[in-house]
Each structure stands twice: as structure tokens, then as C-alpha cells.
PDB file of C-alpha atoms in Angstrom:
ATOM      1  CA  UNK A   1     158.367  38.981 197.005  1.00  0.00           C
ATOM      2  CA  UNK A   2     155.758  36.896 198.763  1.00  0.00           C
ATOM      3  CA  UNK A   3     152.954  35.638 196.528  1.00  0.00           C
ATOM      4  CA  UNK A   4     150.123  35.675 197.483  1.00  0.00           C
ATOM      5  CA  UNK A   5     149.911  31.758 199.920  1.00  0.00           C
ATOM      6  CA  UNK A   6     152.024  33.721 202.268  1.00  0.00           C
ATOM      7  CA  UNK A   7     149.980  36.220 203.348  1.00  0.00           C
ATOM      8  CA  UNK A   8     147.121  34.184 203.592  1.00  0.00           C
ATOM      9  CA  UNK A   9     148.860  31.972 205.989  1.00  0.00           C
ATOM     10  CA  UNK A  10     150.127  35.155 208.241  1.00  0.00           C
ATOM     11  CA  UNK A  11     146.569  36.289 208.281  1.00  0.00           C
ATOM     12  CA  UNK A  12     145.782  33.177 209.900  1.00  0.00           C
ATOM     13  CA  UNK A  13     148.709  33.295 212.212  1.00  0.00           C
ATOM     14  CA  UNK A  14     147.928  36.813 213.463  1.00  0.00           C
ATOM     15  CA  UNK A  15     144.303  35.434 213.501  1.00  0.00           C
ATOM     16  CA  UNK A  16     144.790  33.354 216.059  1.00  0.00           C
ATOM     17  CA  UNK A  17     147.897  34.479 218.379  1.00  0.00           C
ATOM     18  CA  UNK A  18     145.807  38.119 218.670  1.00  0.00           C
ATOM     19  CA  UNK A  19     141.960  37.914 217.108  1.00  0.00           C
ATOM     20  CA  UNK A  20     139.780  39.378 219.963  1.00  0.00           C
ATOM     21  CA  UNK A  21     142.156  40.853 222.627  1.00  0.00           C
ATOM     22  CA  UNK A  22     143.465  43.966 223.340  1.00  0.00           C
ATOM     23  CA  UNK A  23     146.726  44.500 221.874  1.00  0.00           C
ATOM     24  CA  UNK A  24     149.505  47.184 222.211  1.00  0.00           C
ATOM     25  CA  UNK A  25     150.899  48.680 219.604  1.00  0.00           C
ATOM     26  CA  UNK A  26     154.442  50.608 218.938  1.00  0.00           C
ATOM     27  CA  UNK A  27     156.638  51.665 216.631  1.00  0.00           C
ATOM     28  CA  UNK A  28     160.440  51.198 217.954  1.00  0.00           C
ATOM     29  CA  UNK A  29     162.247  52.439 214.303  1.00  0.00           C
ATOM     30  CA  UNK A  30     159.672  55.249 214.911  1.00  0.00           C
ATOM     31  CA  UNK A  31     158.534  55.226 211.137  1.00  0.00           C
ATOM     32  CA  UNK A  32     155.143  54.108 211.967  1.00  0.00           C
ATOM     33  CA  UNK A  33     155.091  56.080 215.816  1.00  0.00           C
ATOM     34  CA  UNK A  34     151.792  58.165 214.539  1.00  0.00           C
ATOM     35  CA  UNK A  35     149.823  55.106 213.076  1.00  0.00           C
ATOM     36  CA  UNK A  36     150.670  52.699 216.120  1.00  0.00           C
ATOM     37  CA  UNK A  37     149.058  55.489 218.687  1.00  0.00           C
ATOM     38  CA  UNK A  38     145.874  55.472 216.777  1.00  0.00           C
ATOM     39  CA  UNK A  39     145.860  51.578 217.303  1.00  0.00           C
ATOM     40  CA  UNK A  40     147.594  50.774 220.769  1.00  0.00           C
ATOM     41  CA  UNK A  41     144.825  49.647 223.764  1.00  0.00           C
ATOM     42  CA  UNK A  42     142.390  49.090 220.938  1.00  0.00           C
ATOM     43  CA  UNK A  43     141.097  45.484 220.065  1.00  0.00           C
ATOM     44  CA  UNK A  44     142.250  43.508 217.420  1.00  0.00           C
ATOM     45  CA  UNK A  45     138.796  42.181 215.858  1.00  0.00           C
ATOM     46  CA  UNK A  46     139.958  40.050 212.690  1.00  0.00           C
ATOM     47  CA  UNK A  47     142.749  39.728 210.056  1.00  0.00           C
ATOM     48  CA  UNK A  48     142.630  38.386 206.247  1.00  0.00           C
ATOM     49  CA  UNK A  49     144.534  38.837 203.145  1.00  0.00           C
ATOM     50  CA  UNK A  50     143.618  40.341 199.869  1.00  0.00           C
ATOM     51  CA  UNK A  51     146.230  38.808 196.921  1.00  0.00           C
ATOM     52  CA  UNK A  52     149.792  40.115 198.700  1.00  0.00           C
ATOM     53  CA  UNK A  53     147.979  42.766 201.388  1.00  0.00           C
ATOM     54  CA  UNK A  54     147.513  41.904 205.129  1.00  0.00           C
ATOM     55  CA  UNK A  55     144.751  43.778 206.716  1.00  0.00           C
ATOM     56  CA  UNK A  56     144.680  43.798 210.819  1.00  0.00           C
ATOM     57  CA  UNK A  57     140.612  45.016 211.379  1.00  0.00           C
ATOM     58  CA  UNK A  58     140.371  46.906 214.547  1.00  0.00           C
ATOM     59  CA  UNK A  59     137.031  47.666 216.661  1.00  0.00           C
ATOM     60  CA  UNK A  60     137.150  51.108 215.404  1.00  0.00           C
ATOM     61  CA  UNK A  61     136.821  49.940 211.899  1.00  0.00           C
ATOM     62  CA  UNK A  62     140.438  50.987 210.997  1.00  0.00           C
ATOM     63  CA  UNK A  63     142.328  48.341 209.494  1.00  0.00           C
ATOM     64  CA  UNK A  64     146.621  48.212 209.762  1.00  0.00           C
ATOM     65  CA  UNK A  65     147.221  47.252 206.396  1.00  0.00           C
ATOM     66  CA  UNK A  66     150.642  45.959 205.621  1.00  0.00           C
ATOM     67  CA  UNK A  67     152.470  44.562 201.942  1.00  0.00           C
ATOM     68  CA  UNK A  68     155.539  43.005 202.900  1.00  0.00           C
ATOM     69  CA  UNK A  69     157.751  43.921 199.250  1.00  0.00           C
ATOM     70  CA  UNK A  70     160.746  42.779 198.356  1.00  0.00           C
ATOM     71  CA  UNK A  71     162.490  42.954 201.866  1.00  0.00           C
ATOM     72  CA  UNK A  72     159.223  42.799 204.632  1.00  0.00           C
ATOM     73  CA  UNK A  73     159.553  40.043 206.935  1.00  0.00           C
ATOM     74  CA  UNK A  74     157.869  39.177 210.512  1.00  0.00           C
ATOM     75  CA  UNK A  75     158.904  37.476 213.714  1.00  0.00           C
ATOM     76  CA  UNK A  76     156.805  36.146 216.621  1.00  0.00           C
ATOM     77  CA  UNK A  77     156.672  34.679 219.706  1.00  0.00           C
ATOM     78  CA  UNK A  78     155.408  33.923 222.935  1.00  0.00           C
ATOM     79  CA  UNK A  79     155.640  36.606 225.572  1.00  0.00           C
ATOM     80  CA  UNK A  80     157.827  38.388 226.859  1.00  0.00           C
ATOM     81  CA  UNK A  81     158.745  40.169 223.745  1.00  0.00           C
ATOM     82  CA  UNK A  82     162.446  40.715 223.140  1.00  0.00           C
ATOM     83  CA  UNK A  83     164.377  43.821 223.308  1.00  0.00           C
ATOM     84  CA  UNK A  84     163.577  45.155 219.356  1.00  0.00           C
ATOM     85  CA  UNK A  85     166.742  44.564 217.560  1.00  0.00           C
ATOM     86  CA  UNK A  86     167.333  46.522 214.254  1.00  0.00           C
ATOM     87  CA  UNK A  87     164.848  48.048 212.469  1.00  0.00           C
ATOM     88  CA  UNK A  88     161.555  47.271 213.673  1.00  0.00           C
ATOM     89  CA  UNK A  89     158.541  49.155 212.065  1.00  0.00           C
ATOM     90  CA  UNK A  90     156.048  47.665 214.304  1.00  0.00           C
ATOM     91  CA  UNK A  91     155.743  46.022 217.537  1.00  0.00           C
ATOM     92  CA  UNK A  92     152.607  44.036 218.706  1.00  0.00           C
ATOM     93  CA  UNK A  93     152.134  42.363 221.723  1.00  0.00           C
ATOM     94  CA  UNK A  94     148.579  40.444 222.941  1.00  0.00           C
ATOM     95  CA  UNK A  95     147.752  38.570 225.892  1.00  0.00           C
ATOM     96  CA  UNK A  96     150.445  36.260 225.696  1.00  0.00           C
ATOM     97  CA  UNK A  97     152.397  36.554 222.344  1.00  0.00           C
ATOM     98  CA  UNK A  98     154.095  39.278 220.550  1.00  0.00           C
ATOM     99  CA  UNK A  99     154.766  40.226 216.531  1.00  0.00           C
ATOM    100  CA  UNK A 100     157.518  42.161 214.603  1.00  0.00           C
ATOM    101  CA  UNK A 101     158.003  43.456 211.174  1.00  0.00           C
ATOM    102  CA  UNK A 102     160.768  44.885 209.823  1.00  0.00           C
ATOM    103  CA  UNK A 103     161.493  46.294 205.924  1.00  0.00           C
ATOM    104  CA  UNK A 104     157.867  46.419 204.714  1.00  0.00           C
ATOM    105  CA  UNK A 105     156.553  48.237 201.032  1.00  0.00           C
ATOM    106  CA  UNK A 106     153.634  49.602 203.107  1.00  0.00           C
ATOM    107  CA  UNK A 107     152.532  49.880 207.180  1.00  0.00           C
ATOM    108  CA  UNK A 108     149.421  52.207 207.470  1.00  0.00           C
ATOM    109  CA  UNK A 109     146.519  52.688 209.159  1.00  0.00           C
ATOM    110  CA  UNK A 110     143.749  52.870 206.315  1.00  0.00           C
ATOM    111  CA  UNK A 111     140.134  53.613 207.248  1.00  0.00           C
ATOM    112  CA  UNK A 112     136.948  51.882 205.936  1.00  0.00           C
ATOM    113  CA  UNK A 113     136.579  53.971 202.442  1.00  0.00           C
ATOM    114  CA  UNK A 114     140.431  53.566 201.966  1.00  0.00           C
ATOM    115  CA  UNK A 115     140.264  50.111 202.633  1.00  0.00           C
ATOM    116  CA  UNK A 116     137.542  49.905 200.219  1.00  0.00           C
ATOM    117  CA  UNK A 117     139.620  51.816 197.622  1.00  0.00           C
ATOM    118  CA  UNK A 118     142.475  49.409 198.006  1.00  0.00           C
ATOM    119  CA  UNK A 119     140.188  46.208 197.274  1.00  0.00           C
ATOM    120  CA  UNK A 120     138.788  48.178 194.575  1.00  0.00           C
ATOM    121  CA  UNK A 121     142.287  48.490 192.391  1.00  0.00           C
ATOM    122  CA  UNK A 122     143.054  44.998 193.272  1.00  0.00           C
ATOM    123  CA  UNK A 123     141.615  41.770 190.885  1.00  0.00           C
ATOM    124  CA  UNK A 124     140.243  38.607 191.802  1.00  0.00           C
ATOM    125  CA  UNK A 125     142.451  36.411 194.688  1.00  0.00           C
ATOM    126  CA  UNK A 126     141.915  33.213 193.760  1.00  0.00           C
ATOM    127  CA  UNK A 127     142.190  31.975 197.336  1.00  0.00           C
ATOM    128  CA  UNK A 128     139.094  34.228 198.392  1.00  0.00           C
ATOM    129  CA  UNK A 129     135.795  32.030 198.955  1.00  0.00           C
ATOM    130  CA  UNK A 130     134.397  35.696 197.382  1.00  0.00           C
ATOM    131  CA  UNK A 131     136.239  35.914 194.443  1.00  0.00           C
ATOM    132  CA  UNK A 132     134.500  36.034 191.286  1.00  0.00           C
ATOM    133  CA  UNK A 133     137.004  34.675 188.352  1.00  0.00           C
ATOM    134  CA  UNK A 134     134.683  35.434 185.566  1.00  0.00           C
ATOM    135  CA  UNK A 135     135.420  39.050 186.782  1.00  0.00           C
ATOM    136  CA  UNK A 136     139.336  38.343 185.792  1.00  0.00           C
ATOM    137  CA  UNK A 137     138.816  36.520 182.692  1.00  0.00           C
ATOM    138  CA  UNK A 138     136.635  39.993 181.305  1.00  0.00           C
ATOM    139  CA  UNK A 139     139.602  42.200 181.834  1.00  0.00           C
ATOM    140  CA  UNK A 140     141.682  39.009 180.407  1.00  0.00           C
ATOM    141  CA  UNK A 141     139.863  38.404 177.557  1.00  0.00           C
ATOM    142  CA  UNK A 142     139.868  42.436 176.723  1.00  0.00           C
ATOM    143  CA  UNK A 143     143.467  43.023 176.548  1.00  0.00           C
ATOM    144  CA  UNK A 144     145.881  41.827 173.869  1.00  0.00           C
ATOM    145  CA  UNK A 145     148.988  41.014 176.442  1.00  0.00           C
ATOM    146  CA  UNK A 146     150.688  38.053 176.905  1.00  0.00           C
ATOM    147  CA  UNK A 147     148.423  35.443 179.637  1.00  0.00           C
ATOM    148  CA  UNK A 148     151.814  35.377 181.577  1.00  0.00           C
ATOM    149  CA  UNK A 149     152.004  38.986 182.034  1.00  0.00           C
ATOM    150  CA  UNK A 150     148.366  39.334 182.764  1.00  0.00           C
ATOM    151  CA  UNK A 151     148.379  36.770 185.615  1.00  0.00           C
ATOM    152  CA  UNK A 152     151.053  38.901 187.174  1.00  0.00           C
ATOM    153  CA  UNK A 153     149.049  41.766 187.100  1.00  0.00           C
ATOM    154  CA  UNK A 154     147.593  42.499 191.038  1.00  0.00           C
ATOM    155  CA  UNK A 155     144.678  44.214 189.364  1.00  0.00           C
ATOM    156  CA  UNK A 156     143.734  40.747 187.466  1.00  0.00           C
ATOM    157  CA  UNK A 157     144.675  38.262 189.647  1.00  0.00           C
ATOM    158  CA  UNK A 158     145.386  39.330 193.230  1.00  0.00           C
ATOM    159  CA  UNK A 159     148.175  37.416 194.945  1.00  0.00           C
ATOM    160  CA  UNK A 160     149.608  35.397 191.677  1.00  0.00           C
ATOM    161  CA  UNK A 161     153.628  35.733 191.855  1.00  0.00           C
ATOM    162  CA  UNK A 162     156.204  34.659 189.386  1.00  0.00           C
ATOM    163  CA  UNK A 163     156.227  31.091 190.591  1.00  0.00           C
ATOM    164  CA  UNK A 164     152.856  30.461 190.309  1.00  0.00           C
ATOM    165  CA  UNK A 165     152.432  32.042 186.896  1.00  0.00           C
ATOM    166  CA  UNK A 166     155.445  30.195 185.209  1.00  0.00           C
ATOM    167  CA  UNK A 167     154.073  26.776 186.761  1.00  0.00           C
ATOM    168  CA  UNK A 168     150.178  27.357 186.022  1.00  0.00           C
ATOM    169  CA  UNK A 169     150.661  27.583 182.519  1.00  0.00           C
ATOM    170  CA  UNK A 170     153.087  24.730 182.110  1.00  0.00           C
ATOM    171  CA  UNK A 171     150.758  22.550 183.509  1.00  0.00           C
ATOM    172  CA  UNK A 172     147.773  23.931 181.337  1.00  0.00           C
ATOM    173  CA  UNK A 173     150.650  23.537 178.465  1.00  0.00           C
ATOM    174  CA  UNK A 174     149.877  26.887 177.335  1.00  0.00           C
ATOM    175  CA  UNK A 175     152.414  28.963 175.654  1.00  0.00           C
ATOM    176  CA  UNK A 176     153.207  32.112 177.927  1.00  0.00           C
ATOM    177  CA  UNK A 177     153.159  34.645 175.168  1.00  0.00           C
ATOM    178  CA  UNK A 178     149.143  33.736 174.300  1.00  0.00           C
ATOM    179  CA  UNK A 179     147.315  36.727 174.067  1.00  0.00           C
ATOM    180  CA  UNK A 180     144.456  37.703 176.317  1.00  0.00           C
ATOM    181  CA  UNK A 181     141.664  37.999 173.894  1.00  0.00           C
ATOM    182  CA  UNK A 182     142.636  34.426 172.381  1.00  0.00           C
ATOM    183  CA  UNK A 183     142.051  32.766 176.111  1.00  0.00           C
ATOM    184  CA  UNK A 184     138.577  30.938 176.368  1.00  0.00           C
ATOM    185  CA  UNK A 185     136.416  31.416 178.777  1.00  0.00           C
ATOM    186  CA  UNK A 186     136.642  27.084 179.428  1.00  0.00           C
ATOM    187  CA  UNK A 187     140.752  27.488 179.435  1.00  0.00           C
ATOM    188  CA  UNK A 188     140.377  30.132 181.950  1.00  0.00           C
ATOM    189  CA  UNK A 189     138.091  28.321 184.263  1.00  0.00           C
ATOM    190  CA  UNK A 190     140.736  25.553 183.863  1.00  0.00           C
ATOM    191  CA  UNK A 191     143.345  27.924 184.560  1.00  0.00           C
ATOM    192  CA  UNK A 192     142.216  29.577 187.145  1.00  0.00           C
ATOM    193  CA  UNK A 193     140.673  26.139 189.217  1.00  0.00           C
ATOM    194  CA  UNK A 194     144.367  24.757 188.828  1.00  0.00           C
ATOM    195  CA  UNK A 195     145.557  28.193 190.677  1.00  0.00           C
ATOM    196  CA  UNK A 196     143.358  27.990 193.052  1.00  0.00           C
ATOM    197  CA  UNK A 197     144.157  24.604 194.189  1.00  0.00           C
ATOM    198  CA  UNK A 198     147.674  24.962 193.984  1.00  0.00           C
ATOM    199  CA  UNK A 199     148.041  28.319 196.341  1.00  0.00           C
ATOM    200  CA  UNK A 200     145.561  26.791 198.731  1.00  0.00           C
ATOM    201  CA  UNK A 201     148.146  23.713 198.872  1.00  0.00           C
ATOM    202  CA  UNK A 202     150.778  26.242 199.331  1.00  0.00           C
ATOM    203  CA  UNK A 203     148.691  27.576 202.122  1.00  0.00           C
ATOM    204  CA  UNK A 204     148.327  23.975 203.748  1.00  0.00           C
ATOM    205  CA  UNK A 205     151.960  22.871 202.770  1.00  0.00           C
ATOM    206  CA  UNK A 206     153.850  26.655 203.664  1.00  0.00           C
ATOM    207  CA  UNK A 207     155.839  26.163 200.154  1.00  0.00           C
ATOM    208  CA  UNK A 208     155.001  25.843 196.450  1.00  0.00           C
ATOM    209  CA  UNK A 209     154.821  22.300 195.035  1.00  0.00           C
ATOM    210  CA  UNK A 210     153.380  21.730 191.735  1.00  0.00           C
ATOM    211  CA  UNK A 211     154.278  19.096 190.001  1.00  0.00           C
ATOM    212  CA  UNK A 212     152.049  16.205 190.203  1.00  0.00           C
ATOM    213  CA  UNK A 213     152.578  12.819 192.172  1.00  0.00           C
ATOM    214  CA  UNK A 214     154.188  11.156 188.976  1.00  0.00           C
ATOM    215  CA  UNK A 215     157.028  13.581 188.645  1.00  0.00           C
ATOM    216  CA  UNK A 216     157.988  13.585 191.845  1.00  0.00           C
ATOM    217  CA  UNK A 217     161.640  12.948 193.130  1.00  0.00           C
ATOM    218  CA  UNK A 218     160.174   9.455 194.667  1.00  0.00           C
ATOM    219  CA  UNK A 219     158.797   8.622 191.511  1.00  0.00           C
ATOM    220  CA  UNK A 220     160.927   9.551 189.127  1.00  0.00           C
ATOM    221  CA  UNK A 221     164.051   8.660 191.416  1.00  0.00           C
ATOM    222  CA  UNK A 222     165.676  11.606 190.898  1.00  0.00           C
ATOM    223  CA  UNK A 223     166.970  14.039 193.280  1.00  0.00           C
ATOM    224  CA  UNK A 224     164.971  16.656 194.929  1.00  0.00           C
ATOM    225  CA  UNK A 225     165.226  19.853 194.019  1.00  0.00           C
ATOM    226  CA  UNK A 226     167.615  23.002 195.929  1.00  0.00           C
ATOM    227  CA  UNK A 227     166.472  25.911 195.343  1.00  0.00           C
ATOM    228  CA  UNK A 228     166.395  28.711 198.227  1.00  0.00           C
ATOM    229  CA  UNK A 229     162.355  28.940 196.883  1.00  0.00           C
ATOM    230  CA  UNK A 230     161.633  25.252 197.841  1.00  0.00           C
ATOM    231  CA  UNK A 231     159.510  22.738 196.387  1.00  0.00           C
ATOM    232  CA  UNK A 232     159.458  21.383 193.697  1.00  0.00           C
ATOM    233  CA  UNK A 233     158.264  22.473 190.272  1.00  0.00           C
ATOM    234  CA  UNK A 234     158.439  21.672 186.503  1.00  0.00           C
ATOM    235  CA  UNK A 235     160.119  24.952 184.885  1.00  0.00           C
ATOM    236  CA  UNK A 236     160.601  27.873 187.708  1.00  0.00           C
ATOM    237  CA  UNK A 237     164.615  28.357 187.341  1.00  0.00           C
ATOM    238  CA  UNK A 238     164.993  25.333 186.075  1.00  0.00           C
ATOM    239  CA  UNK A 239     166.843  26.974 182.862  1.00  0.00           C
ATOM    240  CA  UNK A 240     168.648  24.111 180.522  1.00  0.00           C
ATOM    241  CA  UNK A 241     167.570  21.348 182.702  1.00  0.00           C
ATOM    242  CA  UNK A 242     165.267  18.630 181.012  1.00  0.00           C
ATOM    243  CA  UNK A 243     161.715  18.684 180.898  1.00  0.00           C
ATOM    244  CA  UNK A 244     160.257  16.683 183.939  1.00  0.00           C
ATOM    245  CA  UNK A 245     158.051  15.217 180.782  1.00  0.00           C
ATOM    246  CA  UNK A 246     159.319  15.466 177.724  1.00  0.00           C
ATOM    247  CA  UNK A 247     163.148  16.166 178.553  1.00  0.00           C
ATOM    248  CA  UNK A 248     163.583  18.782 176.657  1.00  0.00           C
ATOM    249  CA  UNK A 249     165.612  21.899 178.072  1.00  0.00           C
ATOM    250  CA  UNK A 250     163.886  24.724 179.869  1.00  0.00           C
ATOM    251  CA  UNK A 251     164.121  27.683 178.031  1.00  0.00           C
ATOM    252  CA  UNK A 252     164.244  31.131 179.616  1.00  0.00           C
ATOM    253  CA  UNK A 253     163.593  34.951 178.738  1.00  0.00           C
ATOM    254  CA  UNK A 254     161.961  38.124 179.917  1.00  0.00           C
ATOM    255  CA  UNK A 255     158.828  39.258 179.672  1.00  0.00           C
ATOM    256  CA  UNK A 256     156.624  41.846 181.783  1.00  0.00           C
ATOM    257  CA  UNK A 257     159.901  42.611 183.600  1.00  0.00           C
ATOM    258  CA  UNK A 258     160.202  39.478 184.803  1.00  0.00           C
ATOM    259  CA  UNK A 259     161.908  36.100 183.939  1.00  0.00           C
ATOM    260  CA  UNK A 260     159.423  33.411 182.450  1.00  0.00           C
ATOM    261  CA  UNK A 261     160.138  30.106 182.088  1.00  0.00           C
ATOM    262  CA  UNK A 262     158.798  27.245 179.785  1.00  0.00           C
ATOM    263  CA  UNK A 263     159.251  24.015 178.151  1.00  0.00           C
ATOM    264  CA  UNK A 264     159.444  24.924 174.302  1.00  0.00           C
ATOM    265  CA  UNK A 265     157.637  21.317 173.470  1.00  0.00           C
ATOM    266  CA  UNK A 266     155.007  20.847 176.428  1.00  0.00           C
ATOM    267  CA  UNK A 267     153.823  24.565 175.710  1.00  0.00           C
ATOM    268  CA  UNK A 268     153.719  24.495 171.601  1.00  0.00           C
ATOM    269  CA  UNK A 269     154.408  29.028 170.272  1.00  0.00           C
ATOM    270  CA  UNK A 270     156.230  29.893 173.370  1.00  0.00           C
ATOM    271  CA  UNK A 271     158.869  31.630 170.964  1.00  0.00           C
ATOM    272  CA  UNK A 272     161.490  33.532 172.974  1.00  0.00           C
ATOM    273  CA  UNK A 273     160.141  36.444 174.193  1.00  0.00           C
TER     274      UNK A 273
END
């Protein structure tokens, strides 16, 4: 799934191939044929992201809000717009360029007090100028979970994915399975300022890189890393290879449904999950 840098970078795509013109909407898989009649010939005022939710804003004040799952994906291009191919959901088109999706979780027209509903079940998304982290760390500090599985939570942190989680706390050398309520309010601000900088390089860079300048395959002299995911990183399925510090072997295990990944000496009580 997406995490959240993704979406922030398609809401700045859509931003500027359609912000301000009128756009026409369809639906050729017919799935979404009712919700793209309530927003073809209208104007497409702004777009953002909310942690993994794109939100188109039209001058009606209905927003298309979209969540990509497992299996959503988009195309665009300059016009004219290709015969659809496949499954296609939805089917934009501007003054001069055009947008698909196929295989999204969600593609619905919400209006204002739904929209407002969805930000409300949603935490703080660290790459939000308006995002309040202190916010986070009270429904962090409250709970008795493991950090790792509270980062992954959407109505915590807002746009955090595996990859981020497994990386953030390797860096902070924090053992994954740390309780909520034993996080302090300075290693959260620490925490959550290291996020934050990371997904807004993955916003600049359009992959996730986190390990810093010394460890990388330049100055190390070792080979980059291939991965399907990109970038490179100190412990994200990096099972049984060494440490990019301390070379011992990445250990893996679930936790939260999900596989976590740490370095039993750089993060001291990360027992096995």
C-alpha cells in the first residue's frame, strides 16, 4: 500500500495538471457512473492529501475522495486521452491533460460534513504544515501497545506505512515492542521530527531513503540495494543481512499484522515478537 509520501505527491500532480479548470468526469468500468455525474462540467478548485486519502475539492464544496489500497494505481497524460483499457473507475480529463485510476479501496463523492468526519477518525499526518504531534503523542502515551504498532495506526499517525515505521525507530534505536505509555514526550518530538523529514524527502525524492550519508552504498562501497520498494534503508526486508552499523543480522517477526524489522543490538529489548 502507498504510505503516506505518495499521495502527497499525487495531490500535487493533480494540483497542477487540473487545479482551476473545468474538468469532465466519467466512469468507463461504470462503478463510480453516479458519483462522476455529480462532478462532470464542474470545476476542480484544489487537491491535498490527508495521511493515505486524496481529496479532489470541487466548487460545489464536494470533494472526490479516493484511498488507493493495496491494488489502486493512476495513469496520466497529456491530451487526447486514450481509449480506457481495463478497468478504469474514473476518467478525468482538463484543458489539456487527462487522469485514470483503476483498483482503488475507496472512489466517492463525500460532502463537506463527511469530509469533516473522515479527517476526524484520522491522526496527525506528519507532512501537514497543520498537524499538531502533541495531539499523537496523547493517544500514544495513553495506550500500552507496542510504538511500532501505534505508528501504524491511521488514527495516530496519518500516512505512516510499514517502511517508514520499521526505519524511524531504527534510527531513534528504539526497540519496536516499547510500550506507548513508556514513550517521552522529548523521544516523541524526536521521533516524530525524524518522520517528518524523512516522508517530506520521500515527497522531494519520489522513493524512501533513510539511511544517512555515511551508510550509503558510495560510502560504504557496497552495493546498492534491489528491492522492488527502492531506496535504500537500514532494516526494511533486510532479514539476516548485517547491520549497516553494527553488522549484526536483521532479525524479523510479526507484530500488529505486519512484519517488523530490527537490529537486535542498535535497538537494545526488541525481543522477538
Amino acid at each position: 500500500m502507498p504510505e503516506g509520501h505518495t499521495i502527497h505527491r499525487l495531490a500535487a500532480r493533480h494540483r497542477a495538471l487540473f487545479a482551476g479548470q473545468t474538468v469532465r468526469v466519467a466512469s468507463p468500468q461504470g462503478r463510480f457512473a453516479a458519483g462522476a455525474a455529480l462532478l462532470d462540467g464542474r470545476t476542480l478548485v484544489d487537491t491535498e492529501a490527508y495521511g493515505k486519502h486524496l481529496l479532489h475539492h470541487f466548487d460545489d464544496e464536494s470533494a472526490l475522495h479516493i484511498h488507493l489500497g493495496l491494488y489502486g494505481r493512476f495513469a496520466d497524460g497529456e491530451l487526447p486521452a486514450p481509449a480506457p483499457v481495463g478497468q478504469v473507475r474514473l476518467q478525468l480529463s482538463g484543458a489539456r491533460h487527462w487522469l485514470e485510476l483503476r483498483g482503488p479501496t475507496a472512489c466517492e463523492v463525500l460532502d463537506p460534513a463527511l469530509v469533516a468526519a473522515l479527517r476526524a477518525r484520522l491522526g496527525q499526518d506528519p507532512l501537514r504544515d497543520d498537524a499538531r504531534p502533541r495531539l499523537a503523542y496523547d493517544r500514544v502515551v495513553a495506550s500500552g501497545r507496542p510504538v511500532f504498532a501505534l505508528l501504524l495506526d491511521q488514527t495516530v499517525v496519518a500516512g505512516c506505512g510499514l517502511i517508514y515505521a520499521n526505519e524511524v525507530l531504527f534510527r531513534a534505536g528504539l526497540a519496536p515492542v516499547t510500550p506507548g505509555r513508556e514513550i517521552g514526550a522529548r523521544c516523541w518530538d524526536e521521533l516524530w521530527d525524524d518522520l517528518r523529514a524523512l516522508m517530506k524527502e520521500g515527497v522531494a525524492r519520489g522513493r524512501i531513503d533513510t539511511v544517512h550519508t555515511a551508510h550509503t552504498p558510495e560510502a560504504m562501497r557496497r552495493a546498492p540495494r534491489v528491492d522492488r520498494h527502492g531506496g535504500e534503508v537500514y532494516v526494511y526486508r533486510r532479514t539476516g543481512q548485517p547491520c549497516l552499523i553494527c553488522g549484526t543480522a536483521v532479525s524479523r517477526g510479526p507484530m500488529a499484522g505486519r512484519n517488523l524489522y530490527w537490529c537486535p543490538t542498535c535497538q537494545p529489548g526488541s525481543e522477538r515478537p
